[in-house]
Amino acid sequence: MAHQISLPSQLPWLPNAACFAPLPNDFDFDARCEPPPFIRHLQIPDVVRHRLNVVAEKHNLASVAQTRICQYDRHSNTALDVGPPLMAYYDYCNGDEEIEEMVTASEEYILQVGPLPTFVRSIVQKERFRRRNEEQAAKELRKKKKDRTSAPMEHYWVPDPTIVPDKFGHIKSPIPQVYLQSVCAGIVPDIHFWTEGKLDLVLSKRHHLITKELTLGAESDAEEVTVVDLSEMHKKWGTDEDWTCITAMGYAQVLQNLLTAVKKLVDAPAHPAAHDLESHIEYICSLPHFEESYPYWYSWERETRNKILSLGISFSFLEWEISLCVPLEKYRSDKYDSCLVSTLAKRPASPHSSIDSRPSKCSRPSKYSRPSKFPGPSSTPRIPRR
């Protein structure tokens, strides 16, 4: 009688993992969840490509879910197998163009060429959402700018009751926002644009000011701001190239208004631009004979002020003194000449300046007349003859 050998029960075979249970401890579950490379096939129509990718995506999702269950429960159930191998997706050869077409297309077109795989629809929906947010933000920005620039004609600026008037009872006008935006963009309005009358006019009747849109910043964060159109406003209000655009009395006030605008654009008054401009204005306003010498140094002051705002040059008391030597010397010379001419014009005429200063015949003294108290030929006494 033959001896029968009892064999142990065979371990279960795991077809997807291609090994007997249980799975080894070093089994790479992450590699089983990585899809194979895309298949590039140019001859497949878009409709067929979408449907094949939908089938592959459904198969891959189920396979990955089975692999993860096997990974976390394999110790309690050793007979668990991983998911089947993942299927490859068909590549979109013209990726950007096809995605752009689906982003701009309607839902009816998507249904005609679909159904789309989940990862493609997710890309399309995110791009649509991003563009919709950008359009909404741009629309709100345009609306704010329109509300700010198109003020009604009947609107007038009401002074803030908390503002204290000066010693003359005048309330200083605030700086218009369009002026601040212009200075920030490097477009400084002419000096006579900063008078109290012009500021009140811009604040109360905005249509008197001609503006334009200017793009600032890089392309990624570009921003459009409203600034003063100087080329058109020069035709309307003139330029400040000549000192006659504003009087000397109003010149100091408009310089202070410009300084106030520059200080509003910086984080602190100690900013170099505001500090140098303030020192420059204090120096100019302290010049001797400010009103009389105003026409002589106006051109130099205008050029220097523009350099401070545009080029950022620093204030230097010594350089300012040397630069003003010529215009102030010209002023003193002209003043001396005018005083000399005025003095000569007021001097009385000399009695010997006439053509014939000899006394007339009737005015000659006789030989019997008394000698005058002033000696002279007519007053000398005659000596009698013996």
Coordinates of C-alpha atoms in Angstrom, one line a residue:
M1 CA 0.0 0.0 0.0
A2 CA 1.5 3.2 -1.1
H3 CA 2.1 5.9 1.5
Q4 CA 0.0 9.1 0.9
I5 CA 1.8 12.4 1.5
S6 CA -0.4 15.3 2.7
L7 CA 0.5 18.6 1.1
P8 CA -0.3 21.9 2.7
S9 CA -3.0 23.9 1.2
Q10 CA -1.7 26.1 -1.6
L11 CA -1.5 29.8 -1.1
P12 CA -3.8 32.0 -3.2
W13 CA -2.4 33.4 -6.4
L14 CA -2.8 37.2 -6.9
P15 CA -3.1 37.7 -10.7
N16 CA -2.7 41.5 -10.7
A17 CA 0.3 41.5 -8.4
A18 CA 1.7 38.4 -10.3
C19 CA 2.7 36.6 -7.0
F20 CA 1.3 34.3 -4.3
A21 CA -0.3 35.8 -1.2
P22 CA 0.7 37.5 1.0
L23 CA 2.4 40.4 -0.7
P24 CA 6.0 41.1 0.3
N25 CA 6.7 43.9 2.7
D26 CA 8.7 45.9 0.1
F27 CA 5.9 45.8 -2.5
D28 CA 5.8 49.2 -4.3
F29 CA 2.2 50.3 -4.2
D30 CA 2.9 53.9 -5.4
A31 CA 4.3 52.6 -8.6
R32 CA 1.0 50.7 -9.3
C33 CA -0.8 54.0 -9.0
E34 CA 1.2 55.9 -11.6
P35 CA -0.4 55.9 -15.1
P36 CA 1.8 54.9 -18.0
P37 CA 3.0 57.6 -20.5
F38 CA 0.5 59.3 -22.8
I39 CA -0.2 57.8 -26.2
R40 CA 0.4 60.2 -29.1
H41 CA -1.9 59.4 -32.0
L42 CA -2.6 62.2 -34.4
Q43 CA -5.1 60.3 -36.5
I44 CA -7.7 59.8 -33.7
P45 CA -10.6 62.4 -33.9
D46 CA -11.3 64.5 -30.8
V47 CA -14.6 62.7 -30.1
V48 CA -12.9 59.3 -30.1
R49 CA -10.0 60.5 -28.0
H50 CA -12.4 61.9 -25.3
R51 CA -14.3 58.7 -25.1
L52 CA -11.2 56.5 -24.9
N53 CA -9.8 58.7 -22.1
V54 CA -13.1 58.6 -20.2
V55 CA -13.0 54.8 -20.3
A56 CA -9.3 54.8 -19.2
E57 CA -10.0 57.3 -16.4
K58 CA -12.9 55.2 -15.0
H59 CA -10.7 52.0 -15.1
N60 CA -7.8 53.8 -13.5
L61 CA -9.8 55.3 -10.7
A62 CA -11.2 51.9 -9.8
S63 CA -7.8 50.3 -10.0
V64 CA -6.1 52.9 -7.8
A65 CA -8.9 52.5 -5.2
Q66 CA -8.4 48.7 -5.1
T67 CA -4.6 49.1 -4.8
R68 CA -5.0 51.5 -1.8
I69 CA -7.4 49.2 -0.1
C70 CA -5.0 46.3 -0.5
Q71 CA -2.1 48.5 0.9
Y72 CA -3.9 49.4 4.1
D73 CA -5.8 46.1 4.8
R74 CA -3.3 43.4 3.6
H75 CA -2.4 42.5 7.2
S76 CA -5.9 41.6 8.1
N77 CA -6.7 39.9 4.8
T78 CA -3.7 38.4 3.0
A79 CA -5.8 37.3 0.0
L80 CA -6.3 40.9 -1.2
D81 CA -4.9 41.7 -4.6
V82 CA -3.9 45.1 -6.0
G83 CA -5.8 46.7 -8.8
P84 CA -5.2 45.8 -12.5
P85 CA -2.6 47.7 -14.4
L86 CA -3.5 51.2 -15.3
M87 CA -4.5 52.2 -18.8
A88 CA -2.7 54.9 -20.8
Y89 CA -4.4 58.1 -21.8
Y90 CA -4.4 59.5 -25.3
D91 CA -2.5 62.7 -25.5
Y92 CA -3.9 66.0 -26.7
C93 CA -1.2 66.9 -29.3
N94 CA -2.3 70.5 -29.7
G95 CA -2.8 70.9 -25.9
D96 CA -3.0 74.7 -25.6
E97 CA -5.1 75.3 -28.7
E98 CA -7.5 72.5 -27.8
I99 CA -7.9 73.6 -24.2
E100 CA -8.4 77.2 -25.4
E101 CA -11.1 76.1 -27.8
M102 CA -12.9 74.2 -25.1
V103 CA -12.6 77.2 -22.7
T104 CA -14.2 79.6 -25.1
A105 CA -16.7 77.1 -26.5
S106 CA -20.3 76.8 -25.2
E107 CA -21.6 73.9 -23.2
E108 CA -23.5 72.6 -26.2
Y109 CA -20.2 72.1 -28.0
I110 CA -18.7 70.4 -25.0
L111 CA -21.6 67.9 -25.0
Q112 CA -21.2 67.3 -28.7
V113 CA -17.5 66.4 -28.5
G114 CA -17.8 64.8 -25.0
P115 CA -18.1 63.5 -22.6
L116 CA -14.8 64.9 -21.4
P117 CA -12.5 63.1 -18.9
T118 CA -12.5 64.6 -15.4
F119 CA -9.0 66.0 -15.6
V120 CA -9.7 67.9 -18.9
R121 CA -13.0 69.3 -17.6
S122 CA -11.2 70.4 -14.4
I123 CA -8.7 72.4 -16.4
V124 CA -11.4 74.0 -18.5
Q125 CA -13.5 74.9 -15.5
K126 CA -10.5 76.5 -13.6
E127 CA -9.5 78.5 -16.6
R128 CA -13.1 79.8 -17.1
F129 CA -13.4 80.7 -13.4
R130 CA -10.0 82.6 -13.5
R131 CA -11.1 84.6 -16.6
R132 CA -14.5 85.4 -15.2
N133 CA -12.9 86.8 -12.0
E134 CA -10.5 88.9 -14.0
E135 CA -13.3 90.3 -16.1
Q136 CA -15.3 91.1 -13.0
A137 CA -12.4 92.8 -11.3
A138 CA -11.7 94.9 -14.5
K139 CA -15.3 95.8 -14.7
E140 CA -15.4 97.0 -11.1
L141 CA -12.2 99.0 -11.6
R142 CA -13.6 100.7 -14.7
K143 CA -16.8 101.6 -12.8
K144 CA -14.9 103.1 -9.9
K145 CA -12.8 105.2 -12.3
K146 CA -15.9 106.3 -14.1
D147 CA -17.6 107.4 -10.9
R148 CA -14.4 109.2 -9.8
T149 CA -13.8 111.1 -13.0
S150 CA -17.4 111.8 -14.1
A151 CA -18.5 114.0 -11.3
P152 CA -21.8 115.8 -11.9
M153 CA -21.7 119.4 -12.9
E154 CA -23.8 120.5 -9.9
H155 CA -21.4 119.0 -7.4
Y156 CA -19.5 121.5 -5.4
W157 CA -16.9 120.9 -2.8
V158 CA -18.1 121.5 0.8
P159 CA -15.3 122.4 3.2
D160 CA -14.6 120.1 6.0
P161 CA -15.9 121.8 9.3
T162 CA -12.8 120.4 11.1
I163 CA -10.5 122.5 9.0
V164 CA -9.4 125.6 10.8
P165 CA -9.2 128.8 8.6
D166 CA -6.0 130.8 8.6
K167 CA -5.6 134.3 10.2
F168 CA -7.2 135.9 7.2
G169 CA -10.3 133.7 7.4
H170 CA -9.4 131.7 4.3
I171 CA -9.8 127.9 4.1
K172 CA -7.1 126.2 2.1
S173 CA -8.4 124.0 -0.7
P174 CA -7.5 120.3 -0.6
I175 CA -5.4 118.8 -3.3
P176 CA -7.5 117.0 -6.0
Q177 CA -6.9 113.3 -6.4
V178 CA -6.1 113.7 -10.1
Y179 CA -3.3 116.1 -9.2
L180 CA -1.8 113.5 -6.8
Q181 CA -2.0 110.8 -9.4
S182 CA -0.3 113.0 -11.9
V183 CA 2.6 113.8 -9.6
C184 CA 2.9 110.1 -8.7
A185 CA 3.1 109.3 -12.4
G186 CA 5.8 111.9 -13.0
I187 CA 3.5 114.4 -14.6
V188 CA 3.7 117.6 -12.5
P189 CA 1.1 120.3 -13.4
D190 CA 2.5 123.7 -14.1
I191 CA 3.0 126.0 -11.1
H192 CA 0.0 128.3 -11.9
F193 CA -2.3 125.2 -11.9
W194 CA -1.8 125.1 -8.0
T195 CA -3.4 128.4 -7.2
E196 CA -6.4 128.3 -4.8
G197 CA -8.7 129.4 -7.6
K198 CA -7.6 126.6 -9.9
L199 CA -7.8 124.0 -7.1
D200 CA -11.4 125.2 -6.3
L201 CA -12.3 125.0 -10.0
V202 CA -11.0 121.5 -10.4
L203 CA -12.8 120.3 -7.2
S204 CA -16.1 122.0 -8.0
K205 CA -16.3 121.7 -11.8
R206 CA -14.3 118.8 -12.9
H207 CA -15.2 119.2 -16.6
H208 CA -12.8 122.2 -16.7
L209 CA -9.9 119.9 -16.4
I210 CA -8.8 117.8 -19.4
T211 CA -7.5 114.3 -18.3
K212 CA -6.3 111.2 -19.9
E213 CA -5.7 107.5 -18.9
L214 CA -2.1 106.4 -18.3
T215 CA -1.0 102.8 -17.8
L216 CA 1.5 102.3 -14.9
G217 CA 3.5 99.2 -13.8
A218 CA 4.5 96.0 -15.6
E219 CA 2.3 94.0 -17.8
S220 CA 1.5 91.5 -15.0
D221 CA 0.2 94.2 -12.6
A222 CA -0.5 97.1 -14.9
E223 CA -2.9 99.7 -13.6
E224 CA -4.6 102.6 -15.4
V225 CA -4.8 105.9 -13.7
T226 CA -6.3 109.2 -14.6
V227 CA -3.8 112.1 -15.0
V228 CA -3.8 115.7 -16.2
D229 CA -3.4 116.0 -20.0
L230 CA -0.8 118.8 -19.9
S231 CA -0.6 119.2 -23.7
E232 CA -4.3 120.1 -23.9
M233 CA -4.4 122.1 -20.6
H234 CA -1.5 124.2 -21.9
K235 CA -3.8 125.4 -24.7
K236 CA -6.4 126.3 -22.2
W237 CA -4.5 127.7 -19.2
G238 CA -1.1 128.4 -20.7
T239 CA 2.3 127.3 -19.5
D240 CA 4.6 128.5 -16.7
E241 CA 7.6 129.2 -18.9
D242 CA 7.4 132.9 -18.2
W243 CA 7.2 134.6 -14.8
T244 CA 4.1 136.5 -15.8
C245 CA 1.9 133.4 -15.4
I246 CA 1.6 134.2 -11.6
T247 CA 2.3 137.1 -9.3
A248 CA 5.1 137.0 -6.8
M249 CA 2.5 137.2 -3.9
G250 CA 0.8 134.0 -5.1
Y251 CA 4.1 132.2 -5.9
A252 CA 4.9 131.3 -2.3
Q253 CA 1.4 129.9 -1.8
V254 CA 1.4 127.7 -4.9
L255 CA 4.8 126.3 -3.9
Q256 CA 3.3 125.3 -0.5
N257 CA 0.4 123.6 -2.3
L258 CA 2.8 121.6 -4.4
L259 CA 4.8 120.6 -1.4
T260 CA 1.6 119.4 0.3
A261 CA 0.9 117.2 -2.7
V262 CA 4.4 115.7 -2.6
K263 CA 4.2 115.0 1.1
K264 CA 0.9 113.1 0.6
L265 CA 2.6 110.7 -1.9
V266 CA 5.3 109.6 0.5
D267 CA 5.2 107.5 3.6
A268 CA 6.8 110.2 5.8
P269 CA 7.8 113.8 5.4
A270 CA 11.4 112.7 5.7
H271 CA 11.3 111.2 2.2
P272 CA 14.2 112.7 0.1
A273 CA 11.9 114.2 -2.5
A274 CA 9.7 116.0 0.0
H275 CA 12.6 117.1 2.2
D276 CA 14.7 118.5 -0.6
L277 CA 11.7 120.3 -2.1
E278 CA 10.8 121.8 1.3
S279 CA 14.3 123.0 1.8
H280 CA 14.3 124.5 -1.7
I281 CA 11.0 126.4 -1.1
E282 CA 12.2 127.7 2.3
Y283 CA 15.4 129.0 0.6
I284 CA 13.5 130.7 -2.2
C285 CA 11.0 132.4 0.1
S286 CA 13.8 133.8 2.3
L287 CA 15.5 135.6 -0.6
P288 CA 16.0 139.4 0.0
H289 CA 13.6 141.6 -2.0
F290 CA 11.5 138.5 -2.9
E291 CA 8.9 140.4 -4.8
E292 CA 11.2 142.8 -6.7
S293 CA 13.8 140.1 -7.7
Y294 CA 11.1 137.6 -8.6
P295 CA 11.4 138.0 -12.4
Y296 CA 15.2 137.6 -12.3
W297 CA 15.4 134.2 -10.6
Y298 CA 12.0 132.7 -11.7
S299 CA 13.5 130.7 -14.6
W300 CA 16.3 129.2 -12.5
E301 CA 13.8 128.3 -9.7
R302 CA 11.4 126.6 -12.2
E303 CA 14.3 124.5 -13.7
T304 CA 15.7 123.5 -10.3
R305 CA 12.3 122.6 -8.9
N306 CA 11.6 120.3 -11.9
K307 CA 15.0 118.6 -11.4
I308 CA 14.2 117.9 -7.8
L309 CA 10.9 116.3 -8.7
S310 CA 12.0 114.4 -11.8
L311 CA 15.7 113.6 -11.3
G312 CA 15.8 113.6 -7.4
I313 CA 18.7 116.1 -7.0
S314 CA 19.5 117.0 -3.4
F315 CA 19.3 120.5 -2.0
S316 CA 22.6 122.2 -1.4
F317 CA 22.8 125.7 0.2
L318 CA 26.2 126.4 -1.3
E319 CA 25.3 125.4 -4.8
W320 CA 22.0 127.4 -4.6
E321 CA 24.0 130.5 -3.5
I322 CA 26.5 130.1 -6.4
S323 CA 23.7 129.5 -9.0
L324 CA 21.8 132.6 -7.9
C325 CA 24.8 135.0 -8.0
V326 CA 24.2 135.9 -11.6
P327 CA 20.4 136.6 -11.5
L328 CA 20.6 138.5 -8.2
E329 CA 23.6 140.6 -9.4
K330 CA 21.6 141.5 -12.5
Y331 CA 18.7 142.5 -10.3
R332 CA 21.0 144.8 -8.2
S333 CA 22.6 146.3 -11.3
D334 CA 19.2 147.1 -12.9
K335 CA 18.0 148.5 -9.6
Y336 CA 21.0 150.8 -9.3
D337 CA 20.6 152.0 -12.8
S338 CA 16.9 152.8 -12.3
C339 CA 17.6 154.7 -9.1
L340 CA 20.3 156.7 -10.9
V341 CA 18.0 157.6 -13.7
S342 CA 15.2 158.6 -11.3
T343 CA 17.6 160.8 -9.3
L344 CA 18.8 162.7 -12.4
A345 CA 15.2 163.2 -13.6
K346 CA 14.2 164.8 -10.3
R347 CA 17.2 167.1 -10.0
P348 CA 16.3 170.9 -10.7
A349 CA 17.8 172.7 -13.7
S350 CA 20.9 174.9 -13.2
P351 CA 20.5 178.7 -13.8
H352 CA 23.5 178.7 -16.1
S353 CA 22.1 176.0 -18.3
S354 CA 20.2 178.5 -20.5
I355 CA 21.4 179.6 -23.9
D356 CA 22.0 183.2 -22.9
S357 CA 22.5 183.7 -19.2
R358 CA 23.7 187.4 -19.5
P359 CA 21.6 190.0 -17.7
S360 CA 19.5 192.2 -19.9
K361 CA 20.1 195.9 -20.4
C362 CA 17.4 197.0 -18.1
S363 CA 18.7 195.0 -15.3
R364 CA 22.2 196.6 -15.4
P365 CA 22.9 198.9 -12.4
S366 CA 23.5 202.6 -13.0
K367 CA 26.6 204.4 -11.9
Y368 CA 24.7 205.9 -9.0
S369 CA 23.3 202.7 -7.7
R370 CA 24.4 201.3 -4.4
P371 CA 26.9 198.6 -4.4
S372 CA 25.4 195.3 -3.7
K373 CA 26.4 193.1 -0.8
F374 CA 28.0 190.7 -3.2
P375 CA 31.1 192.1 -4.8
G376 CA 31.2 192.3 -8.5
P377 CA 32.1 194.4 -11.5
S378 CA 28.9 196.4 -11.2
S379 CA 29.3 197.1 -7.5
T380 CA 32.9 198.5 -7.6
P381 CA 32.9 202.3 -6.8
R382 CA 34.3 204.7 -9.3
I383 CA 37.5 206.6 -8.4
P384 CA 37.1 210.4 -9.0
R385 CA 39.6 212.2 -11.2
R386 CA 41.9 214.9 -9.9

